[in-house]
Coordinates of C-alpha atoms in Angstrom, one line a residue:
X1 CA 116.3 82.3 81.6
X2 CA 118.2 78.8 82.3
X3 CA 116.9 75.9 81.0
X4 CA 117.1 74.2 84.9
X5 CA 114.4 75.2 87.0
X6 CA 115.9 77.2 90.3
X7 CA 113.0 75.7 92.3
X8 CA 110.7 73.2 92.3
X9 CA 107.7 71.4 94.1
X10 CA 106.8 68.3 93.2
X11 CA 103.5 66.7 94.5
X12 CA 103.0 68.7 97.4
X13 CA 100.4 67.5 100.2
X14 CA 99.7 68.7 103.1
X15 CA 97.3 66.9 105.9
X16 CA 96.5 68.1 108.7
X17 CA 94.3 66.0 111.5
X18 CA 90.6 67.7 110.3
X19 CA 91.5 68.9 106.8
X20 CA 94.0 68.8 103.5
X21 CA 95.7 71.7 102.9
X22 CA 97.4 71.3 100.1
X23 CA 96.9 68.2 97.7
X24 CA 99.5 67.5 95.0
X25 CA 100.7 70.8 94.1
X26 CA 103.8 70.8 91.2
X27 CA 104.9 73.5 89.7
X28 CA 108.4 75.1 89.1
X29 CA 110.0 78.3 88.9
X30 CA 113.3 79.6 86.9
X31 CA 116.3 81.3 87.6
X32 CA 115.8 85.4 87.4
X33 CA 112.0 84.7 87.2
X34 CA 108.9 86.5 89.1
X35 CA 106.7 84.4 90.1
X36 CA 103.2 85.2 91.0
X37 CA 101.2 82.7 93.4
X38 CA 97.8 83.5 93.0
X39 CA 94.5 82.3 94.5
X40 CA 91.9 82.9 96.9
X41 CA 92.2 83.3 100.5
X42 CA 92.3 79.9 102.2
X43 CA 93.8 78.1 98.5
X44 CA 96.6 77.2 100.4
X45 CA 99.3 79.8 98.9
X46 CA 100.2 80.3 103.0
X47 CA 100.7 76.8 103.8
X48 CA 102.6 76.6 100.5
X49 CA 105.4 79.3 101.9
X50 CA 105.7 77.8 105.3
X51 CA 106.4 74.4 103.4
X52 CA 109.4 76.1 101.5
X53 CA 110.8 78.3 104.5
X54 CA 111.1 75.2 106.8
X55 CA 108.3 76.3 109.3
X56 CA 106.1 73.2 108.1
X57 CA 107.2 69.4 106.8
X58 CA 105.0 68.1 103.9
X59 CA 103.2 64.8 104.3
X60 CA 104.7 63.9 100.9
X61 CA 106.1 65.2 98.0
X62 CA 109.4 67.0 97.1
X63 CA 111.0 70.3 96.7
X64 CA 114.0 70.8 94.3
X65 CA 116.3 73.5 94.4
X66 CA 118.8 74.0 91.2
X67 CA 117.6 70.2 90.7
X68 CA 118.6 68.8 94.0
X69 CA 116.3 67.6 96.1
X70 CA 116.1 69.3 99.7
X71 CA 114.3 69.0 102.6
X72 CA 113.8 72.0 105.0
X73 CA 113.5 70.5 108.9
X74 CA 113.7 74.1 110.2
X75 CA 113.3 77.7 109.3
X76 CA 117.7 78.0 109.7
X77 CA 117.8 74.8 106.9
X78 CA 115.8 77.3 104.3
X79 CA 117.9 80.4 105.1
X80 CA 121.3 78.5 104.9
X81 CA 119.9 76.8 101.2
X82 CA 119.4 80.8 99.9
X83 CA 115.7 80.9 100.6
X84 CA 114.6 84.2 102.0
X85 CA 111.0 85.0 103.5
X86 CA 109.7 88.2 103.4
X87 CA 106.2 88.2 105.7
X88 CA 103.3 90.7 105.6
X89 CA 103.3 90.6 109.8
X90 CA 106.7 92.6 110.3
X91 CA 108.9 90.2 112.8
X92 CA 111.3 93.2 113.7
X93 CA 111.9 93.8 117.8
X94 CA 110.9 97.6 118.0
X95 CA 113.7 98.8 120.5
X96 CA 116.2 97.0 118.4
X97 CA 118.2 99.5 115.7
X98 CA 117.3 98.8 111.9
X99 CA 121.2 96.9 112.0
X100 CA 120.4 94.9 114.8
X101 CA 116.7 93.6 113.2
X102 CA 118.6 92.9 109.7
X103 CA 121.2 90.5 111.9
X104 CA 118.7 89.0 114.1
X105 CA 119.8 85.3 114.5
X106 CA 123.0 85.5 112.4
X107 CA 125.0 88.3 114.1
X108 CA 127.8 89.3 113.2
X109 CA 130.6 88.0 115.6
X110 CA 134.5 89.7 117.4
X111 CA 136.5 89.0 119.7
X112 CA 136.6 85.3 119.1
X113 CA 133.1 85.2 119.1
X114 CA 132.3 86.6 122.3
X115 CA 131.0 90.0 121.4
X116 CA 128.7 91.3 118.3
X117 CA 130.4 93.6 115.3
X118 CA 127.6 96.5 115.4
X119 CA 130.0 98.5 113.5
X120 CA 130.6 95.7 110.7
X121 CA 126.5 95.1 111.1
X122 CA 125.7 98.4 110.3
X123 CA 128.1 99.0 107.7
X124 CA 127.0 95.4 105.6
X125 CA 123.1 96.6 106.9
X126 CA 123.8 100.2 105.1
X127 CA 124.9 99.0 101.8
X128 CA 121.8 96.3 101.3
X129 CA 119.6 99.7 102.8
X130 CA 121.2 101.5 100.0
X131 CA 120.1 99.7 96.9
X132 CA 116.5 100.5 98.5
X133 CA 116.2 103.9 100.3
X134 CA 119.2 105.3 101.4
X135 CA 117.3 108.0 103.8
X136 CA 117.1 104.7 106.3
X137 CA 119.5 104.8 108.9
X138 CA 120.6 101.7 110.4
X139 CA 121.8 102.6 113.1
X140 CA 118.1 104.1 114.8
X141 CA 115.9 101.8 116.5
X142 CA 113.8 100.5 114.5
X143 CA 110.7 101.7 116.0
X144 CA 111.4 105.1 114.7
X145 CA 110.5 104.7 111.1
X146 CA 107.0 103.9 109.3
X147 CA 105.2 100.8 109.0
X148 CA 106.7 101.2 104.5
X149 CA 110.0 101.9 106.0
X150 CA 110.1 98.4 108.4
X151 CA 108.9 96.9 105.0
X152 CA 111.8 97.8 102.8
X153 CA 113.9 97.1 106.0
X154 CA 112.7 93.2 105.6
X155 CA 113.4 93.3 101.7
X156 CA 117.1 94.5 102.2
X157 CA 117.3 91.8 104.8
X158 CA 116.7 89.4 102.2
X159 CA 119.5 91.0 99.9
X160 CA 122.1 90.9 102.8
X161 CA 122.1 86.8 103.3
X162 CA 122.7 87.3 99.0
X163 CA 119.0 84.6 99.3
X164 CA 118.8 83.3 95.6
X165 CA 114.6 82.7 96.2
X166 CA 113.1 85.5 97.8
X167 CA 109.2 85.1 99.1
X168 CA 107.3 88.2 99.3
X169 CA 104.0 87.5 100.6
X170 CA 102.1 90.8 100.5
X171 CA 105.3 93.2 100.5
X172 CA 103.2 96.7 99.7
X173 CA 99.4 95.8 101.4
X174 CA 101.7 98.9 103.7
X175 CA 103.1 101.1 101.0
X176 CA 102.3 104.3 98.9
X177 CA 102.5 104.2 94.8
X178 CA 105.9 105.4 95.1
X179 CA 107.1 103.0 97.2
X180 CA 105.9 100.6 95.4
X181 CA 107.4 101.8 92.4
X182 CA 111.1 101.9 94.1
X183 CA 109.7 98.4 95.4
X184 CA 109.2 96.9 92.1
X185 CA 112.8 98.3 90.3
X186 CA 114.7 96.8 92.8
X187 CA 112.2 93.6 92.6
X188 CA 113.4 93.8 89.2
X189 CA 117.2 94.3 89.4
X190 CA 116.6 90.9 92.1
X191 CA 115.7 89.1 89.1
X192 CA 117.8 90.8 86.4
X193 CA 121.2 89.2 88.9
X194 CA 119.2 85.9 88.7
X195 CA 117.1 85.7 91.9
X196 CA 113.9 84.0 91.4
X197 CA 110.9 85.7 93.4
X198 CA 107.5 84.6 94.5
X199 CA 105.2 87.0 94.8
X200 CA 101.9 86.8 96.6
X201 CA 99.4 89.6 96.4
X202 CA 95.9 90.0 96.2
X203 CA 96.7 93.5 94.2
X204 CA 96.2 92.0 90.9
X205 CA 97.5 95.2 89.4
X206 CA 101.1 95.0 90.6
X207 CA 100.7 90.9 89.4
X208 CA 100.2 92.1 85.9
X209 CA 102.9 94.7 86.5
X210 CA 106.1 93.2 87.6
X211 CA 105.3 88.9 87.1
X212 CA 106.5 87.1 84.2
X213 CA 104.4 84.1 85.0
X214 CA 101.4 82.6 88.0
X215 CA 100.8 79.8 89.8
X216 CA 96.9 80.0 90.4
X217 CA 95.8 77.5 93.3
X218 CA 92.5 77.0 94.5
X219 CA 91.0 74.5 97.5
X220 CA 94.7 73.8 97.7
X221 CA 95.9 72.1 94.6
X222 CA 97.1 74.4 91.3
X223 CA 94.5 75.3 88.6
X224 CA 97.3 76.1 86.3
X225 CA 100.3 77.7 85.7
X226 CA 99.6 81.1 83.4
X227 CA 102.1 83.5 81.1
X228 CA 100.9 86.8 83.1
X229 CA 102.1 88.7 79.9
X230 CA 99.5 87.3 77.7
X231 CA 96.6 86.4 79.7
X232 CA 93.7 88.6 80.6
X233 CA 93.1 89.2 84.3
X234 CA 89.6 87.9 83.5
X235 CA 90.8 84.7 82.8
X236 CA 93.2 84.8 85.5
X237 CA 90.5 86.0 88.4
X238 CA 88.5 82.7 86.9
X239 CA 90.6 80.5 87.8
X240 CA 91.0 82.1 91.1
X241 CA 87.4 82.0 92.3
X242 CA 86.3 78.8 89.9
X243 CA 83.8 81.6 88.3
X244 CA 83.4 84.6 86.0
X245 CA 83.1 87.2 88.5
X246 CA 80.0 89.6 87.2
X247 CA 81.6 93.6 86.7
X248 CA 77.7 95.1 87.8
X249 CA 77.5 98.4 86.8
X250 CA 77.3 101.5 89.6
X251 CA 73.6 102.0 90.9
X252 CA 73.1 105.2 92.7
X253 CA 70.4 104.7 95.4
X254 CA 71.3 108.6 96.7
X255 CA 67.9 110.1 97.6
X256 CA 67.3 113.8 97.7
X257 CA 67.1 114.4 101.7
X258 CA 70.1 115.0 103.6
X259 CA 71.5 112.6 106.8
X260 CA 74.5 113.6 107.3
X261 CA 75.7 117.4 107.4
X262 CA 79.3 118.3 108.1
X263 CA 80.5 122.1 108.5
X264 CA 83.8 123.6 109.4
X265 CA 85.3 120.0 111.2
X266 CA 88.7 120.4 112.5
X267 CA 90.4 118.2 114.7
X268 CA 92.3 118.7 117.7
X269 CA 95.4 116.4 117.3
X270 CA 95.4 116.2 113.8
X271 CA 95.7 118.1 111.0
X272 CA 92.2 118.0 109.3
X273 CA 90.8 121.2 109.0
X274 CA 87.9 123.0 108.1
X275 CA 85.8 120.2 106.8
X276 CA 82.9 120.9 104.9
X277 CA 80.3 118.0 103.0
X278 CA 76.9 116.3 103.2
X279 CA 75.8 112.4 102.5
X280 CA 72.7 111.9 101.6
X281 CA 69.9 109.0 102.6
X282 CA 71.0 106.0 100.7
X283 CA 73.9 107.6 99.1
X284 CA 77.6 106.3 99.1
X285 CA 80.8 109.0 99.3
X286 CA 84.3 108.2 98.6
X287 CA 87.2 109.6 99.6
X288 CA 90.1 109.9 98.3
X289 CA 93.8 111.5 98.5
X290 CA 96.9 110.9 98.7
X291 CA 98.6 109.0 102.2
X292 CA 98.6 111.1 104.8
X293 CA 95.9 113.4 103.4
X294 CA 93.8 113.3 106.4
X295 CA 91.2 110.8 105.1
X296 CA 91.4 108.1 108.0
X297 CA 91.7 111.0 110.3
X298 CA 88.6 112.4 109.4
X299 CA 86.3 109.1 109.7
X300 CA 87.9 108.8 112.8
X301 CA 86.8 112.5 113.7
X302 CA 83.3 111.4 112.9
X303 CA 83.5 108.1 115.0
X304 CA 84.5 109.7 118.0
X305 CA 87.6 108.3 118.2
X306 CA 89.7 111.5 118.0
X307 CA 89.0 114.8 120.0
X308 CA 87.2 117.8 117.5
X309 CA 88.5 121.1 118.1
X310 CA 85.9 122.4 116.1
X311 CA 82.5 122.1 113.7
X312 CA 79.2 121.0 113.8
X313 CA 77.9 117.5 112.9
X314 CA 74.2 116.9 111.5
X315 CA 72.6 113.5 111.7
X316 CA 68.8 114.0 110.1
X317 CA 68.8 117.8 111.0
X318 CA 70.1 117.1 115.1
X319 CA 73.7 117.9 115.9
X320 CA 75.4 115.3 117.6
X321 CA 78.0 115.7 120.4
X322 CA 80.9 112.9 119.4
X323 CA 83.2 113.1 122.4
X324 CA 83.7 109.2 122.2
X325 CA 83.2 106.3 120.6
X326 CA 80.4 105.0 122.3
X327 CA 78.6 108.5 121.3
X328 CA 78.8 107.6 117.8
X329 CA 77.6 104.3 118.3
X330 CA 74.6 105.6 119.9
X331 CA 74.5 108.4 117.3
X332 CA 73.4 105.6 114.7
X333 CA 77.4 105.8 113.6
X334 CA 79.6 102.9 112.8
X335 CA 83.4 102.2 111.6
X336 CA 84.9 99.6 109.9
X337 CA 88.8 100.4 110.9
X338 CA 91.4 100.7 108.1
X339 CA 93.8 98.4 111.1
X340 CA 91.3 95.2 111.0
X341 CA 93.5 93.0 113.1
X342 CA 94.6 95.7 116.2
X343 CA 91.5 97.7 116.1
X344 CA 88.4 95.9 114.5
X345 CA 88.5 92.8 116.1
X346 CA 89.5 90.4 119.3
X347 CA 91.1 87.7 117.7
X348 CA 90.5 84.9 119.9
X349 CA 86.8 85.4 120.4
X350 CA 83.6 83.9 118.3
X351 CA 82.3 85.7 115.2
X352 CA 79.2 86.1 116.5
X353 CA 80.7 87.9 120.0
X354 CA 82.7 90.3 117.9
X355 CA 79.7 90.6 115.7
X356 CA 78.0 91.8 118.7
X357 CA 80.9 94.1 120.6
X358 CA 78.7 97.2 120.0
X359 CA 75.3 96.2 121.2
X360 CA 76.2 94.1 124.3
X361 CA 73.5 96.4 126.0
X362 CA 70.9 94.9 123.6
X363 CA 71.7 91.1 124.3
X364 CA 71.9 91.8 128.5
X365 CA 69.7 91.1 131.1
X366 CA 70.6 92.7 134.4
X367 CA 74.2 92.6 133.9
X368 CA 74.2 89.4 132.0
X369 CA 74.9 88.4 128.4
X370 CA 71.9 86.3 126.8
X371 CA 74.1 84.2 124.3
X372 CA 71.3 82.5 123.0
X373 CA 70.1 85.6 122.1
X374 CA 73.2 86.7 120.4
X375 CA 73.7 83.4 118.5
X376 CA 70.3 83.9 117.2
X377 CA 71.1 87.2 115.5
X378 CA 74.8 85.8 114.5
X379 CA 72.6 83.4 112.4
X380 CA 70.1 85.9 111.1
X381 CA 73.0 88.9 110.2
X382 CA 76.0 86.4 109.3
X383 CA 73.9 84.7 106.7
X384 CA 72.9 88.1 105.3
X385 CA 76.3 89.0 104.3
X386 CA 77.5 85.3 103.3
X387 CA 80.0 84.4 106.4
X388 CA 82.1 81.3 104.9
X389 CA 82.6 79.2 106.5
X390 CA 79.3 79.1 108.4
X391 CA 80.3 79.0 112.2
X392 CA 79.5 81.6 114.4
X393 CA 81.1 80.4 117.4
X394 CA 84.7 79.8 115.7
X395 CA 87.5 82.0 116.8
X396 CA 87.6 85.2 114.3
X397 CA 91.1 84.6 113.8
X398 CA 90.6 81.5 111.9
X399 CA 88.8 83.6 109.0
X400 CA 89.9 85.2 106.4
X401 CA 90.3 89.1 105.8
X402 CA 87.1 89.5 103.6
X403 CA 84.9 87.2 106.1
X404 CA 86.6 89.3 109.4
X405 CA 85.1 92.4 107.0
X406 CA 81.6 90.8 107.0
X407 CA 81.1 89.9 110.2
X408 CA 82.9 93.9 110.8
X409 CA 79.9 95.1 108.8
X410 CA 77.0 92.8 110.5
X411 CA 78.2 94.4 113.6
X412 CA 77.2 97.7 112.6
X413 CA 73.8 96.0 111.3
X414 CA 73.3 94.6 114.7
X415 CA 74.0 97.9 115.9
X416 CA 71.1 99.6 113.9
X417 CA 73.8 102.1 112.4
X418 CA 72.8 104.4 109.9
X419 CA 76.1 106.1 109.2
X420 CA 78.8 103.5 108.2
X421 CA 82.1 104.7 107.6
X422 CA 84.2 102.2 105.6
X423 CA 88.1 102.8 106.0
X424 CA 90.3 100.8 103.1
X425 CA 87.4 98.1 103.1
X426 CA 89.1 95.6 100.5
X427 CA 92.7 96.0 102.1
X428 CA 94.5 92.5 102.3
X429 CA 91.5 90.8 101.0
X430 CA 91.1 88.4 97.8
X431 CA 89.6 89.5 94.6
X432 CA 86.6 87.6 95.1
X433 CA 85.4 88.6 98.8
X434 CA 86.1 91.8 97.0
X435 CA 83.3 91.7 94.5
X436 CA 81.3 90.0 97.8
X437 CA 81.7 93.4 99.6
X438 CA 81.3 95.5 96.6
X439 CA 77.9 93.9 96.7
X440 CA 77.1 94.3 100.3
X441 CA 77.8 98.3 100.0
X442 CA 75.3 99.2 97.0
X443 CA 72.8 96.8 98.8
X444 CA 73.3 98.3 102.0
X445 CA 73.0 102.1 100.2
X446 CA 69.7 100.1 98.4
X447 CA 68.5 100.1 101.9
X448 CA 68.8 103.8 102.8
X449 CA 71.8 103.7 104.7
X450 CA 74.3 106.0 103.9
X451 CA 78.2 105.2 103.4
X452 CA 81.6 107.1 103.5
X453 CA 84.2 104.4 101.9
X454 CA 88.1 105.8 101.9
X455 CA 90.0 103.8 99.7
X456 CA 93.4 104.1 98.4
X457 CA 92.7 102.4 95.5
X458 CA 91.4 104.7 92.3
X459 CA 89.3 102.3 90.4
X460 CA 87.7 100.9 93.8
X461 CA 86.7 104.5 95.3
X462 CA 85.3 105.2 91.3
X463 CA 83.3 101.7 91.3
X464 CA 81.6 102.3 94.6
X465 CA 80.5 105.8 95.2
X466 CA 78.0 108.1 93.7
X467 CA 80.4 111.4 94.5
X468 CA 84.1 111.6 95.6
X469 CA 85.6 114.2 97.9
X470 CA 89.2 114.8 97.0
X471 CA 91.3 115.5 100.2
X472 CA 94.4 117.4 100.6
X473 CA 96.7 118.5 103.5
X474 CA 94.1 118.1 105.8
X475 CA 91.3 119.9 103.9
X476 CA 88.9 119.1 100.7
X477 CA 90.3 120.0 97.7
X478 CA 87.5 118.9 95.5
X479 CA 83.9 117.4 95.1
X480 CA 83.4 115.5 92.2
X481 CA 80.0 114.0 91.1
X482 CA 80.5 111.1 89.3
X483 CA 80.2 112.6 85.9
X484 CA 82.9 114.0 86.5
X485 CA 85.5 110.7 87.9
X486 CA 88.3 109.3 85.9
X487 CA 91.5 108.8 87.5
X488 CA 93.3 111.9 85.5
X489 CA 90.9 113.9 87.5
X490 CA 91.2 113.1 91.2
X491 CA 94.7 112.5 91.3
X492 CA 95.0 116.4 89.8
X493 CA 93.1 117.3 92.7
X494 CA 95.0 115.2 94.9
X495 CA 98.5 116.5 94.2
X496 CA 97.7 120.1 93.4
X497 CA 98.2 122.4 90.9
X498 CA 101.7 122.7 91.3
X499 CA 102.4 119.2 91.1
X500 CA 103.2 116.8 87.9
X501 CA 100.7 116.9 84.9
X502 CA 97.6 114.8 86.1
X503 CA 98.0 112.7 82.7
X504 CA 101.3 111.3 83.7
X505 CA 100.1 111.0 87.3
X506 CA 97.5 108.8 86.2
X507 CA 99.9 106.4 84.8
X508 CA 102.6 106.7 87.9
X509 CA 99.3 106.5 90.4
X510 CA 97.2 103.5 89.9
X511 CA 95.9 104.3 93.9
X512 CA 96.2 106.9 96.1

């Protein structure tokens, strides 16, 4: 690497009117490095980006790029100095083709600057596309490919303006293993030509696996600056949180009676078929498979989201009819949503109101809310699973992921629900509200409740669940008690026989 740093922040603050962001924050970052920014959610990592890609103005302080001091008055000012950010909210226009997105606000001009090159656009678009995933055609609208597909659209974005500091905060909270995989060689090449990268993710497995070096902030000032290559990721997460977080050890609370029966559940839009398990009281199932396998399909089969074609479903020996939603609420049924943000929540509206979405009926009088009434269970339920920051009428919005999960969960607590069904409950959340909601599953299974968690992450689905069910195409492929989980074993399952030996899938898959 060059001995002159390619970036760097010196003293970095941040005020805003009611609190400090960010408080003296200095660090730097060298040419053909990647650079992990590490932390908690709210450590100010966020506020850190939008300082470098010209959306926000430091109070004080100073940023210096290949040792000359800049200042970024505007998004346009970033872009123009080689800086290139690449969000985890997509900022594509859907009816737009993939060309069109890539150009947005630069296009490419003819005619004397009356008319826009599409041909040139998607020509230039095509070769960036091609150092990615070649299959994307940048020509179609945009709104044609998957949610992994408009992510690697944003990446060659940033190779098209040739950016010498790409930001990627969160790039693959939307992508398979594979994708990642193709995502982290090109991430590579990027730096092997001298681009430096920052790279935020709470997936402290891909930190380890593509970073040279971290930046860990916490309360919004850096903790330290840490070789990735030589440090535990015990050390690292301690920094992070400001505490060694305790590993407990899996307790089963599974009893021996049956809640939950499933037999021959197909769905009518999807293709899960034939579906075949029981949960018992107090017990928690994981699922697991590869994308697309049918796992978020089936929990949505059992909330009543989507129509079954066929099947019976138990609940303590009575079969429930789960033609909607609202019939699996009353069934004793509830769903955290793998989509948090478009389906879990209503942004704008107090904790303790989407806390109590479900059970409106129960906080009514003659038509009317009681939101004294409401408040008062807010308090009781959102201390129970440790809201932070403690204010139930703050907009849900202005939480975090993992505190948005809690007040998800106290929901289905307010609800009385039995049957919780937990769809990729870590997703996009910080290693610490992880081992927070670690905790809040084996205490709610303490409690007899009994919990289906999907997750796509291998070591999370092992740490939580008493039994996994292995999912396939649409149908189980395997039941594996938890004697008999290791990683070798459910990814065998979850690629079939015919696929690669599970040994080296073990190593390619770290989730699935």
């Amino acid at each position: 690497m060059a001995s002159t740093a390619r970036l760097k922040f010196e003293g970095i603050t941040k005020e805003f009117p009611s609190v400090k962001a960010l408080s003296h924050v200095s660090f730097e970052i060298m040419p053909g490095e990647i650079h992990a920014l590490l932390g908690e959610n709210g450590a100010g990592k966020s506020t850190l980006l939008r300082i470098l890609s010209g959306v926000f103005r430091p109070t004080s302080g100073e940023i210096h790029v290949d040792g000359r001091m800049t200042q970024f008055k505007r998004p346009e000012s970033a872009r123009a100095a080689g800086i290139a950010m690449i969000h985890q909210e997509l900022q594509q226009v859907p009816h737009l083709t993939v060309a069109q997105n890539m150009f947005l606000g630069h296009p490419i001009k003819r005619a004397g600057g009356l008319l826009v090159n599409q041909r040139e656009q998607e020509r230039r678009a095509g070769e960036a596309l091609a150092m990615i995933d070649p299959s994307i055609d940048p020509s179609q609208p945009i709104k044609n490919l998957k949610v992994a597909q408009r992510q690697i659209v944003e990446i060659a974005r940033a190779l098209l303006d040739n950016s010498k500091i790409v930001a990627m905060d969160e790039p693959t909270s939307s992508l398979t293993p594979a994708e990642f995989a193709s995502l982290a060689a090109v991430i590579e090449k990027l730096a092997a030509s001298g681009v430096s990268i920052i790279y935020v993710s709470h997936k402290m497995d891909e930190v380890f696996r593509i970073c040279h070096r971290g930046t860990v902030m916490r309360d919004g000032a850096v903790v330290g600056v840490v070789d990735l290559k030589r440090t535990p990721e015990k050390d690292v997460i301690a920094m992070m949180v400001g505490r060694e977080l305790m590993h407990e050890a899996h307790h089963s609370h599974a009893a021996s009676n049956i809640r939950l029966e499933v037999r021959g559940l197909s769905s009518a839009t999807t293709h899960v078929k034939d579906i075949s398990f029981d949960v018992r009281r107090g017990e928690v199932l994981g699922i697991a498979g590869l994308v697309g396998s049918g796992r978020t399909e089936l929990l949505r089969l059992l909330a009543g989201v989507d129509p079954i074609a066929s099947g019976t479903v138990k609940f303590d020996g009575n079969i429930l009819k789960l033609t909607n939603p609202r019939s699996a609420i009353a069934a004793g049924i509830g769903l955290l949503p793998e989509e948090r943000k478009r389906e879990g929540i209503i942004p704008v509206r107090p904790v303790a109101t989407n806390m109590a979405l479900p059970s409106l009926g129960k906080f009514s009088r003659a038509g009317v809310i009681q939101h004294s009434q409401v408040n008062r269970t807010a308090n009781d339920l959102l201390k129970q699973v440790n809201l932070r920051p403690f204010q139930i009428d703050r907009p849900i919005k202005l939480f975090s992921g993992g505190n948005q999960q809690k007040a998800i969960i106290a929901r289905w607590l307010a609800a009385g629900s039995e049957i919780l069904l937990f769809d990729e409950p870590t997703r996009g959340i910080d290693v610490g509200a992880k081992a927070e909601i670690y905790h809040l599953i084996e205490q709610l299974a303490s409690e007899g409740r009994s919990i289906i968690v999907v997750s796509s992450e291998l070591p999370e689905v092992m740490r939580v669940s008493d039994r996994v069910v292995v999912m396939r195409n649409g149908k189980i492929a395997a039941q594996l008690d938890r004697d008999q989980l290791s990683e070798q074993s459910i990814v065998a399952h979850a690629i079939g026989e015919a696929g690669p030996d599970a040994h080296s899938c073990e190593q390619e898959h770290s989730h699935v």
